[in-house]
PDB file of C-alpha atoms in Angstrom:
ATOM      1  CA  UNK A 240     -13.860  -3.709  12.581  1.00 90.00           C
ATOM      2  CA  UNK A 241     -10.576  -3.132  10.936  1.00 97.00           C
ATOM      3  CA  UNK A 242      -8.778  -3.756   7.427  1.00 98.00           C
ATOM      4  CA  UNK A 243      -4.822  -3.935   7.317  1.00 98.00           C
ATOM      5  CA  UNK A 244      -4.189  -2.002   3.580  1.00 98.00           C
ATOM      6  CA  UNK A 245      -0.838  -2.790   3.780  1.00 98.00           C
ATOM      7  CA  UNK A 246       1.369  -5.661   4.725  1.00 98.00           C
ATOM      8  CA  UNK A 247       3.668  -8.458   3.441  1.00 97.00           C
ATOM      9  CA  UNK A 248       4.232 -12.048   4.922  1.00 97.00           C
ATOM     10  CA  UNK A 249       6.905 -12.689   7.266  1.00 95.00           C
ATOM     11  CA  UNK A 250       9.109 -14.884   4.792  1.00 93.00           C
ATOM     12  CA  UNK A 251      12.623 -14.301   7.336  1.00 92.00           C
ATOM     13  CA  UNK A 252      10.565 -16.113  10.421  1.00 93.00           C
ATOM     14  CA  UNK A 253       8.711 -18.729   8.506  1.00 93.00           C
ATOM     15  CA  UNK A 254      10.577 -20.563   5.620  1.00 89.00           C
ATOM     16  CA  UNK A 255       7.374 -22.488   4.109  1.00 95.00           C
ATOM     17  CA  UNK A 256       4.443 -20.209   2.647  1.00 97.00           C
ATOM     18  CA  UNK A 257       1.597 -22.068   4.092  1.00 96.00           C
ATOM     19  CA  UNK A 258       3.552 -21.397   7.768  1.00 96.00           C
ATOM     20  CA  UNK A 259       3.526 -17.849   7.029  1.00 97.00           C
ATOM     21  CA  UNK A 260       0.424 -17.202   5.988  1.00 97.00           C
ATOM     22  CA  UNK A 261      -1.100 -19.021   9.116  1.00 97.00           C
ATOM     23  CA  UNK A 262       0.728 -16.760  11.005  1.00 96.00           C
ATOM     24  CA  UNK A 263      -0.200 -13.956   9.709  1.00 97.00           C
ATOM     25  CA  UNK A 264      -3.903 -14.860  10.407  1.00 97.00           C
ATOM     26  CA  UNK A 265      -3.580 -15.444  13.275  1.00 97.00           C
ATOM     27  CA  UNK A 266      -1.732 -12.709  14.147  1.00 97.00           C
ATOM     28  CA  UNK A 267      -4.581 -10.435  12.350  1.00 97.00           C
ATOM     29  CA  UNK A 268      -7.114 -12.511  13.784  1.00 97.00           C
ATOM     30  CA  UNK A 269      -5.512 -11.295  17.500  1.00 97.00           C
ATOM     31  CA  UNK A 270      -5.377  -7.947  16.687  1.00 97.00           C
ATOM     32  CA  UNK A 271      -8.947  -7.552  15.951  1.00 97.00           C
ATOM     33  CA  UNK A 272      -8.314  -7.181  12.251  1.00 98.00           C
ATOM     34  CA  UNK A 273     -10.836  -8.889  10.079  1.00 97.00           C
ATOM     35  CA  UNK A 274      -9.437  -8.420   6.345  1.00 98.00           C
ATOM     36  CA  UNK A 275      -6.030  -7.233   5.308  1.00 98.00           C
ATOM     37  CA  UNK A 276      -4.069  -6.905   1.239  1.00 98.00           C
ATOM     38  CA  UNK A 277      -0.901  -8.756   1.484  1.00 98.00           C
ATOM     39  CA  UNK A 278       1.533  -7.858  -1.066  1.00 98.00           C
ATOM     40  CA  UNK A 279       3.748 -10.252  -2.807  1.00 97.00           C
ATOM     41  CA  UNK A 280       7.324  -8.735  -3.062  1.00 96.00           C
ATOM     42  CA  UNK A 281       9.724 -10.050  -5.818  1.00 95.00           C
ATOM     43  CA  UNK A 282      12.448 -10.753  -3.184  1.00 92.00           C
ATOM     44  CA  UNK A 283      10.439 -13.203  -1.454  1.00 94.00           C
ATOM     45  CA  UNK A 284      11.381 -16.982  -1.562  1.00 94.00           C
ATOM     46  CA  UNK A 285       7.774 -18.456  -3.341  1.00 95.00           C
ATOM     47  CA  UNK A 286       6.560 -17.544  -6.765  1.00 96.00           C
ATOM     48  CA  UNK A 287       3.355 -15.638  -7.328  1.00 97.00           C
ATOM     49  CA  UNK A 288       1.780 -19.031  -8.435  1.00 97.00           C
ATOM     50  CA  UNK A 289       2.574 -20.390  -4.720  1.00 97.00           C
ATOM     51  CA  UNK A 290       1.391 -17.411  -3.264  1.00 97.00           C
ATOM     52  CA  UNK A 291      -1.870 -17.464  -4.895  1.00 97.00           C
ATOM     53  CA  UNK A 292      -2.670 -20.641  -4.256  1.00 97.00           C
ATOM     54  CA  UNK A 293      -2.240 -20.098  -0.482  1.00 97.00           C
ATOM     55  CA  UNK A 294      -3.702 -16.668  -0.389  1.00 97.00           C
ATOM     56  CA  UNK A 295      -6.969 -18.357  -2.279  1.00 96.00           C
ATOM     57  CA  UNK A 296      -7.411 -19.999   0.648  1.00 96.00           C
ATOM     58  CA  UNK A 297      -8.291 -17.446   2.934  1.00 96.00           C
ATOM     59  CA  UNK A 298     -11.700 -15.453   1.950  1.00 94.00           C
ATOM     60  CA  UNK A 299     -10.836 -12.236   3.915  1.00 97.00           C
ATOM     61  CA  UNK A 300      -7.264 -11.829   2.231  1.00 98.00           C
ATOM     62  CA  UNK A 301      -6.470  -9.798  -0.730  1.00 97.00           C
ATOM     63  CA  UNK A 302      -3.349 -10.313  -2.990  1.00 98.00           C
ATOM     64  CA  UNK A 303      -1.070  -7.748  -4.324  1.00 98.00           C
ATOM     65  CA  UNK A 304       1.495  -8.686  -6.983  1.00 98.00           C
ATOM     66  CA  UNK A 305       4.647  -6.953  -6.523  1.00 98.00           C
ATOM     67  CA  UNK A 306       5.925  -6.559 -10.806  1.00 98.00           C
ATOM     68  CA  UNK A 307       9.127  -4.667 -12.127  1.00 98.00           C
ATOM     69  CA  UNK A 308       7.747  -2.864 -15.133  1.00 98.00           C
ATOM     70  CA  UNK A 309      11.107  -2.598 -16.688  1.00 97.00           C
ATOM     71  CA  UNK A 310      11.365  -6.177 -16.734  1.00 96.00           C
ATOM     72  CA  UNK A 311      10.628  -8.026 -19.865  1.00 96.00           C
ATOM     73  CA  UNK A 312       8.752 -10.572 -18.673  1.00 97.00           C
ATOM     74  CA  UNK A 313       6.522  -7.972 -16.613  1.00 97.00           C
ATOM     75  CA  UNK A 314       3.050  -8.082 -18.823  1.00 97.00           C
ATOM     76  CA  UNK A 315       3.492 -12.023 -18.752  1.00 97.00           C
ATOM     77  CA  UNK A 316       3.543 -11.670 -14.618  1.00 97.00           C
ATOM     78  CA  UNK A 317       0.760  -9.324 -14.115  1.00 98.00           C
ATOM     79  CA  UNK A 318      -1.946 -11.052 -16.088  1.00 98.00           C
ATOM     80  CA  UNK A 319      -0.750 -14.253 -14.857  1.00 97.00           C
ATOM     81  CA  UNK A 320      -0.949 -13.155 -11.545  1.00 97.00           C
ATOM     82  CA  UNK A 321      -4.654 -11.701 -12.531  1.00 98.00           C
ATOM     83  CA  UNK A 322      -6.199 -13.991 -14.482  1.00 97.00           C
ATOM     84  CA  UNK A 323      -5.195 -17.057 -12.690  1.00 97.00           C
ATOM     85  CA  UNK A 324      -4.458 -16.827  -9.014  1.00 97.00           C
ATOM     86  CA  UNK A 325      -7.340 -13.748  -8.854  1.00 96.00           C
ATOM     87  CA  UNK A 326      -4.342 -11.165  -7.592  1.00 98.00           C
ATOM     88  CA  UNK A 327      -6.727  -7.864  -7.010  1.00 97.00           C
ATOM     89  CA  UNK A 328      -3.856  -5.267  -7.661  1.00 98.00           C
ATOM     90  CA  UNK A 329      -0.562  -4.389  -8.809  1.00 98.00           C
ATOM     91  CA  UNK A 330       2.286  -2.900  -6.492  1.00 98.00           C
ATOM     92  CA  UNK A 331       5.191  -0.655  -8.252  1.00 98.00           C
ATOM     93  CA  UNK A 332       8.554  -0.462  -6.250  1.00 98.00           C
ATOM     94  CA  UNK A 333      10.569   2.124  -8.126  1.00 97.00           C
ATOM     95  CA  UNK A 334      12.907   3.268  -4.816  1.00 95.00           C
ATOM     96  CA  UNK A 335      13.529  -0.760  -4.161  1.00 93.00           C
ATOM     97  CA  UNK A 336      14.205  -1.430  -7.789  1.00 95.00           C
ATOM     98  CA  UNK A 337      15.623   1.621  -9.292  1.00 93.00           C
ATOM     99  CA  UNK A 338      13.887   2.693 -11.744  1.00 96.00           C
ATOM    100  CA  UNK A 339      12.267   6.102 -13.267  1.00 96.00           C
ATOM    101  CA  UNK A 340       8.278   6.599 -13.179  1.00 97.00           C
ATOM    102  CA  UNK A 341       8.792   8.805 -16.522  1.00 97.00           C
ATOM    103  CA  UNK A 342      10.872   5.535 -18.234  1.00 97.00           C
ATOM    104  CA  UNK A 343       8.391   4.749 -20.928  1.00 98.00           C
ATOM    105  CA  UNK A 344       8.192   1.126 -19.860  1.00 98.00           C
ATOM    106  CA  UNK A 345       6.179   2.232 -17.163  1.00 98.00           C
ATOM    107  CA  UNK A 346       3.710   3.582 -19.181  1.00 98.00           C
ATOM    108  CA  UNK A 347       3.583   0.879 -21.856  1.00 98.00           C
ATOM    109  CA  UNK A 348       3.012  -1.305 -18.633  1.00 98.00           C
ATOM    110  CA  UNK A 349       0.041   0.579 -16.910  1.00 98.00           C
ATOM    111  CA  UNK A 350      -1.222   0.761 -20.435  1.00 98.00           C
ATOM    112  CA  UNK A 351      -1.312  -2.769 -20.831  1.00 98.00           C
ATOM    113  CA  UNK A 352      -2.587  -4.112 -17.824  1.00 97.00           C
ATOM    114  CA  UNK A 353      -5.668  -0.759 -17.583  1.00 97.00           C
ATOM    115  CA  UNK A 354      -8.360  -3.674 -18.865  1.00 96.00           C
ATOM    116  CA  UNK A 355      -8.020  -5.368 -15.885  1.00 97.00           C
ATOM    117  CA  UNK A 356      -9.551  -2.351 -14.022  1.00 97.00           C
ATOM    118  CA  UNK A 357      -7.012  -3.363 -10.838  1.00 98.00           C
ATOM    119  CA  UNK A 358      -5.441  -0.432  -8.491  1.00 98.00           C
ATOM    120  CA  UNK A 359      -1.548   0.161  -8.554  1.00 98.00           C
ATOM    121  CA  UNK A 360      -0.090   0.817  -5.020  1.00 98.00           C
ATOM    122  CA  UNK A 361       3.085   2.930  -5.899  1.00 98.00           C
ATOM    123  CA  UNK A 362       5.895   3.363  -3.044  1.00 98.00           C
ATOM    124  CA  UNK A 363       6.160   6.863  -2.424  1.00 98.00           C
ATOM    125  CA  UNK A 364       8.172   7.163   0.179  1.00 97.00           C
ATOM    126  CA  UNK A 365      11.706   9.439  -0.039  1.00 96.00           C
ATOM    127  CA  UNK A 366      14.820   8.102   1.591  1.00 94.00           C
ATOM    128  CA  UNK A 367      17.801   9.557   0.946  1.00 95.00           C
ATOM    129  CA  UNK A 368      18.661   7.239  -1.943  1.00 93.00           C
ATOM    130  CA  UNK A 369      15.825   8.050  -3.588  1.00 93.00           C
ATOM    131  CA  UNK A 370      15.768  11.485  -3.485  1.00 93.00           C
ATOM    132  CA  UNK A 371      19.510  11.430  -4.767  1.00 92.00           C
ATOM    133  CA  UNK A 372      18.047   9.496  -7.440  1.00 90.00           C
ATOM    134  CA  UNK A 373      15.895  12.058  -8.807  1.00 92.00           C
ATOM    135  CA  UNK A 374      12.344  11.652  -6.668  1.00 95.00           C
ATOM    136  CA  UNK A 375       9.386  13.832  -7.295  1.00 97.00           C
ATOM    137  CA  UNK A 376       5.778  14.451  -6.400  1.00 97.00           C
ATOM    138  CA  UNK A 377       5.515  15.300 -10.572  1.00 98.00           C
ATOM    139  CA  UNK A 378       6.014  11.914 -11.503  1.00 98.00           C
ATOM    140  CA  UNK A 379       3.442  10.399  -9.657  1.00 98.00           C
ATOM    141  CA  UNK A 380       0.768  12.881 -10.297  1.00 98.00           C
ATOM    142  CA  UNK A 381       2.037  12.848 -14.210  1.00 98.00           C
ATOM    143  CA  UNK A 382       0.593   8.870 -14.076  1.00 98.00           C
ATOM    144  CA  UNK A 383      -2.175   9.637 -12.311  1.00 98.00           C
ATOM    145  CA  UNK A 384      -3.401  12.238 -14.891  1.00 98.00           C
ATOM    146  CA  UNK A 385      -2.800  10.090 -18.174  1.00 98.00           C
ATOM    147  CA  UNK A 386      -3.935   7.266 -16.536  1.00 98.00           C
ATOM    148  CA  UNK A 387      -7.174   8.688 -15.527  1.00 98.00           C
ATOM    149  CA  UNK A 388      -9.233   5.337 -15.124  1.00 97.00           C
ATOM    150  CA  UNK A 389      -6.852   3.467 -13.033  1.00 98.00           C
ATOM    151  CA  UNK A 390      -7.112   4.028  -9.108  1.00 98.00           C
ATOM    152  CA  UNK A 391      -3.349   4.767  -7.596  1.00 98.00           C
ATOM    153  CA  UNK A 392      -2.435   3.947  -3.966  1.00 98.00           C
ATOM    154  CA  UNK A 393       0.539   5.979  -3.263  1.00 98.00           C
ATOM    155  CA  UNK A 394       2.183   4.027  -0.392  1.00 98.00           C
ATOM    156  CA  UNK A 395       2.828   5.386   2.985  1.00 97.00           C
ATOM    157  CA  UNK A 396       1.561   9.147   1.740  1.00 97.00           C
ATOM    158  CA  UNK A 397       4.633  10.402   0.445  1.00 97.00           C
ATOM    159  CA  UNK A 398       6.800  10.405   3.701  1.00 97.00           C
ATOM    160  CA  UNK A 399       8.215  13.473   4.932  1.00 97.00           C
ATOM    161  CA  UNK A 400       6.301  15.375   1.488  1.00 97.00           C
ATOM    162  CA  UNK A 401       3.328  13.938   2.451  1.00 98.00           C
ATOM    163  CA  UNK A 402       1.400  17.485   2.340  1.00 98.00           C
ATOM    164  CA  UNK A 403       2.653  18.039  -1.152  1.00 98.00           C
ATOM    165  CA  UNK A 404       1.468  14.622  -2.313  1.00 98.00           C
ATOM    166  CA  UNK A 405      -2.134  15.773  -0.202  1.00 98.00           C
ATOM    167  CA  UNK A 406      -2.013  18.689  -2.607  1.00 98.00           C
ATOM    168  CA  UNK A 407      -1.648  16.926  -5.687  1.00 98.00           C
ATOM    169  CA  UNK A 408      -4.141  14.100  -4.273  1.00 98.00           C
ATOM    170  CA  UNK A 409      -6.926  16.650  -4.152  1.00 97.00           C
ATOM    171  CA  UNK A 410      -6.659  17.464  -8.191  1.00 98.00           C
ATOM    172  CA  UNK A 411      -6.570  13.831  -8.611  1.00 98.00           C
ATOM    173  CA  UNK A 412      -9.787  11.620  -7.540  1.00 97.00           C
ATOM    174  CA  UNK A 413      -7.777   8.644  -8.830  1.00 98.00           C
ATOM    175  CA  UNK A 414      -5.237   8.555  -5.904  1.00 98.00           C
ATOM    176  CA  UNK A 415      -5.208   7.075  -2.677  1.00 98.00           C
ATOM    177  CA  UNK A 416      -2.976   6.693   0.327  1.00 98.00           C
ATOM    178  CA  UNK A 417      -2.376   4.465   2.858  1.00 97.00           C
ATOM    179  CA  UNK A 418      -0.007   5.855   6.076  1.00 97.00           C
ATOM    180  CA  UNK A 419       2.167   2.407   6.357  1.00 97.00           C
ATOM    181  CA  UNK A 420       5.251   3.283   8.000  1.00 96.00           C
ATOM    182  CA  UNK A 421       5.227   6.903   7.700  1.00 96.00           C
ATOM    183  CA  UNK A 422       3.073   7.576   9.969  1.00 95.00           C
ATOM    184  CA  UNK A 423       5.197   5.422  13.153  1.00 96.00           C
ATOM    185  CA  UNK A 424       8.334   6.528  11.245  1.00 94.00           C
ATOM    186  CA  UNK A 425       7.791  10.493  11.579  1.00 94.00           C
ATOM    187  CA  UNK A 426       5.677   9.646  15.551  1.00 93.00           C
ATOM    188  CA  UNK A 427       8.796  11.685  17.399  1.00 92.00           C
ATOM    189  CA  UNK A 428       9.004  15.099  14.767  1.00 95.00           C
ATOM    190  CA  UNK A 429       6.776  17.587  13.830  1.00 94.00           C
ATOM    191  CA  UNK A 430       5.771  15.843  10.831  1.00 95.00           C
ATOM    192  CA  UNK A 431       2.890  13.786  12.471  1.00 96.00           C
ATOM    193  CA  UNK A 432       1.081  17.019  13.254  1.00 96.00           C
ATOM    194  CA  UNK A 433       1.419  17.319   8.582  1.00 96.00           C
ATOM    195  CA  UNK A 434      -0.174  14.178   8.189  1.00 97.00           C
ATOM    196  CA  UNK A 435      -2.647  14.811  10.663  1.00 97.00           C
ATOM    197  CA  UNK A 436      -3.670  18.060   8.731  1.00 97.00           C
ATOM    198  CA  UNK A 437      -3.475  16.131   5.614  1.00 98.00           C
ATOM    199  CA  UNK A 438      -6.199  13.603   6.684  1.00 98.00           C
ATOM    200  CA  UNK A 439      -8.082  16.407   7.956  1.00 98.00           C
ATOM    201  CA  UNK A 440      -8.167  18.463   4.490  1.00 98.00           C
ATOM    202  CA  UNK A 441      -8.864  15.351   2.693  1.00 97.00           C
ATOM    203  CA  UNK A 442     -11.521  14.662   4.909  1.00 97.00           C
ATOM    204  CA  UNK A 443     -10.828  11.341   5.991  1.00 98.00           C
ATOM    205  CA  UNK A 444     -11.779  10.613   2.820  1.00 98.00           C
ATOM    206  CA  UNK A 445      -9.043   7.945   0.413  1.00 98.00           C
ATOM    207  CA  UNK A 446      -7.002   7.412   3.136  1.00 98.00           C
ATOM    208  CA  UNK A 447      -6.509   3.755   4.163  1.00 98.00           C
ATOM    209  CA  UNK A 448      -4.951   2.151   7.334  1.00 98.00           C
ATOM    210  CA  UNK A 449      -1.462  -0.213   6.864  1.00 98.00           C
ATOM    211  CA  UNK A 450       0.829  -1.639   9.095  1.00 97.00           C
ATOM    212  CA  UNK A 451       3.400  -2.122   6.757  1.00 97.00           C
ATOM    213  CA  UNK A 452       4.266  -5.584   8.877  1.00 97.00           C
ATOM    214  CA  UNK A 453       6.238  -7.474   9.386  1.00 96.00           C
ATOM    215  CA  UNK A 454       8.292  -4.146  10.095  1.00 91.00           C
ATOM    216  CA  UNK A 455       6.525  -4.743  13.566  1.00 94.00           C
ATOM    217  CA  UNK A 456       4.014  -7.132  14.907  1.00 96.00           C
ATOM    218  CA  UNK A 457       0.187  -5.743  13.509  1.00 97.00           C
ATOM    219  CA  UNK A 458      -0.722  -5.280  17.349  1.00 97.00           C
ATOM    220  CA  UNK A 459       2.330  -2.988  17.674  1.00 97.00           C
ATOM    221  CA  UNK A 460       1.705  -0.932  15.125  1.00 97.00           C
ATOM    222  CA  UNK A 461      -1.874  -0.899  15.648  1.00 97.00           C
ATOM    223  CA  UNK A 462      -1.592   0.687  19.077  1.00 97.00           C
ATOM    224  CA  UNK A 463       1.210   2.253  18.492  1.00 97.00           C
ATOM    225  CA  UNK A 464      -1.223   4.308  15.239  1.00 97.00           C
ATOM    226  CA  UNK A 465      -4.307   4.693  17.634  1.00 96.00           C
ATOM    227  CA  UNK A 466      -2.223   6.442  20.594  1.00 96.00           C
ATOM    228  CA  UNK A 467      -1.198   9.014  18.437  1.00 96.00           C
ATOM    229  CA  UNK A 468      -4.843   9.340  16.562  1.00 96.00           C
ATOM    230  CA  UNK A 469      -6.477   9.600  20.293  1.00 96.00           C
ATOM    231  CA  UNK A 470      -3.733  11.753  21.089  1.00 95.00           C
ATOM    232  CA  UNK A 471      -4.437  14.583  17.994  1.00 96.00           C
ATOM    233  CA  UNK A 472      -8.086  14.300  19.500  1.00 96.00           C
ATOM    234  CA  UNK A 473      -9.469  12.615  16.061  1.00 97.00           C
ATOM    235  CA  UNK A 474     -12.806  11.136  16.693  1.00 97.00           C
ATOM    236  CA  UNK A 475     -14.019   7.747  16.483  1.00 95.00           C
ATOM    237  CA  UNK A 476     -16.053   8.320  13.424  1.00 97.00           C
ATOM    238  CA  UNK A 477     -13.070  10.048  11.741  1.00 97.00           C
ATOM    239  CA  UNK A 478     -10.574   6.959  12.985  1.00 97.00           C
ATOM    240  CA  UNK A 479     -12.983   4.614  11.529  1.00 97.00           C
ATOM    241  CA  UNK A 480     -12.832   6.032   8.134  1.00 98.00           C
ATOM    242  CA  UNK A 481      -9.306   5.145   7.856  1.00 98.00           C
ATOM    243  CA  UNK A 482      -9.176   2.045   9.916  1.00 98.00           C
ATOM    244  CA  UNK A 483     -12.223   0.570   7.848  1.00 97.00           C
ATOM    245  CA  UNK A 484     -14.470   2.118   6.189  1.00 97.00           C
ATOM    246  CA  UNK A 485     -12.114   3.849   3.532  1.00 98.00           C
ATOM    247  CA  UNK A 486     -10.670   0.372   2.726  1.00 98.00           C
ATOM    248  CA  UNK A 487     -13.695  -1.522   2.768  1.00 97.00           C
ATOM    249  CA  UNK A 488     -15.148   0.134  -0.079  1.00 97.00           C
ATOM    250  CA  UNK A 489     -12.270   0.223  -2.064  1.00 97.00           C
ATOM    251  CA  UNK A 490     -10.788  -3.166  -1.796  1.00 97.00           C
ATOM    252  CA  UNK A 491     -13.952  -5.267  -0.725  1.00 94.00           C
ATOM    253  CA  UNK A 492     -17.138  -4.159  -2.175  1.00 87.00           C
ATOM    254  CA  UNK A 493     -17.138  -5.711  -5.808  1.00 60.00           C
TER     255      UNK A 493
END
């Protein structure tokens, strides 16, 4: 058994939503995957009402609503997205659309939306753009600490910082990770060997599997993520954890 924790349709191959989103079943249906959280991205071609309709439609899919909290119509999104097309979390994109963590829209927005009791995947990975731009561990352990009853997912584990974000993580039982993209991105350097040793002194514990497709197939990846696991000599037990079990609880049991 395995969950996907991170993913997006394939909206460049398939033009119509329904299209995609049979593809992508199948596809995790192939790879032995038997629930994944697809997240809706605001530069994708259908509106979250399309996209909750279709994902509706498939019992072992959970959607994500990508929302721009500097954006005035944000609020109006989110609990649309919520209360009527049964989105199951909130995804924050402050490297794709430039903006601050500490800009106090963000916080009037987490504020806002707390009630519905719905994690908030944050990206949290450092390009060089970003860092330019002023990135820093603070900021998303600063939410995380006056927002102490919402659950934060900080996407693909902080990249190259990701021990520094496994620092923070441990002061913080509100956060989460999942290892989309870092974790194939960083395969060739010594930085693997970091995350490794984060998962290890987290304990396998809050750390969730994502492929992070369509950056490559979910097969791909998925192999591609075991070799090196099997390789650093993790057990099967410990790969479960964050292939399934982590995820499971977190995003399935209600």
């Amino acid at each position: 058994m395995k969950i996907d924790s991170h993913l997006h349709l394939n909206y460049k191959k398939y033009k119509k939503i329904d299209e995609s989103f049979s593809a992508l079943s199948i596809e995790l249906d192939n790879s032995g995957f038997e629930k994944a959280v697809v997240i809706h991205m605001l530069n994708e071609p259908w509106s979250i009402d399309e996209f909750g309709n279709e994902i509706n439609k498939y019992g072992n899919l959970i959607g994500v609503v990508n929302i721009d909290p500097t954006n005035t119509i944000a609020l109006k999104r989110a609990n649309n997205a919520i209360d009527n097309y049964n989105y199951r979390g909130i995804k924050l994109h402050p490297r794709l659309h430039q903006y601050d963590l500490e800009d106090q829209k963000v916080y009037e927005f987490i504020k806002s939306i707390s009630h519905h009791k719905v994690p908030i995947i944050i990206d949290a990975f450092p390009d060089g753009t970003y860092l330019m731009n002023g990135f820093s561990s603070l900021k998303y352990a600063k939410l995380a600490v006056n927002f102490p009853d919402v659950n934060f997912v900080w996407a693909h584990m902080g990249g190259f910082l990701s021990i520094e974000f496994m620092l923070l993580a441990k002061r913080l039982q509100n956060v989460f990770f999942d290892i989309s993209y870092s974790f194939l991105y960083f395969r060739e350097s010594s930085l693997i060997k970091d995350m490794i040793y984060c998962f290890k002194s987290m304990k396998f514990e809050r750390i969730f599997y994502g492929s992070d497709y369509p950056d490559r197939t979910i097969l791909e990846t998925f192999n591609m993520t075991e070799e090196i696991m099997n390789q650093h000599k993790l057990n099967k037990f410990e790969i479960k954890k964050i292939l399934y079990h982590n995820a499971q609880k977190f995003w399935f049991d209600e």
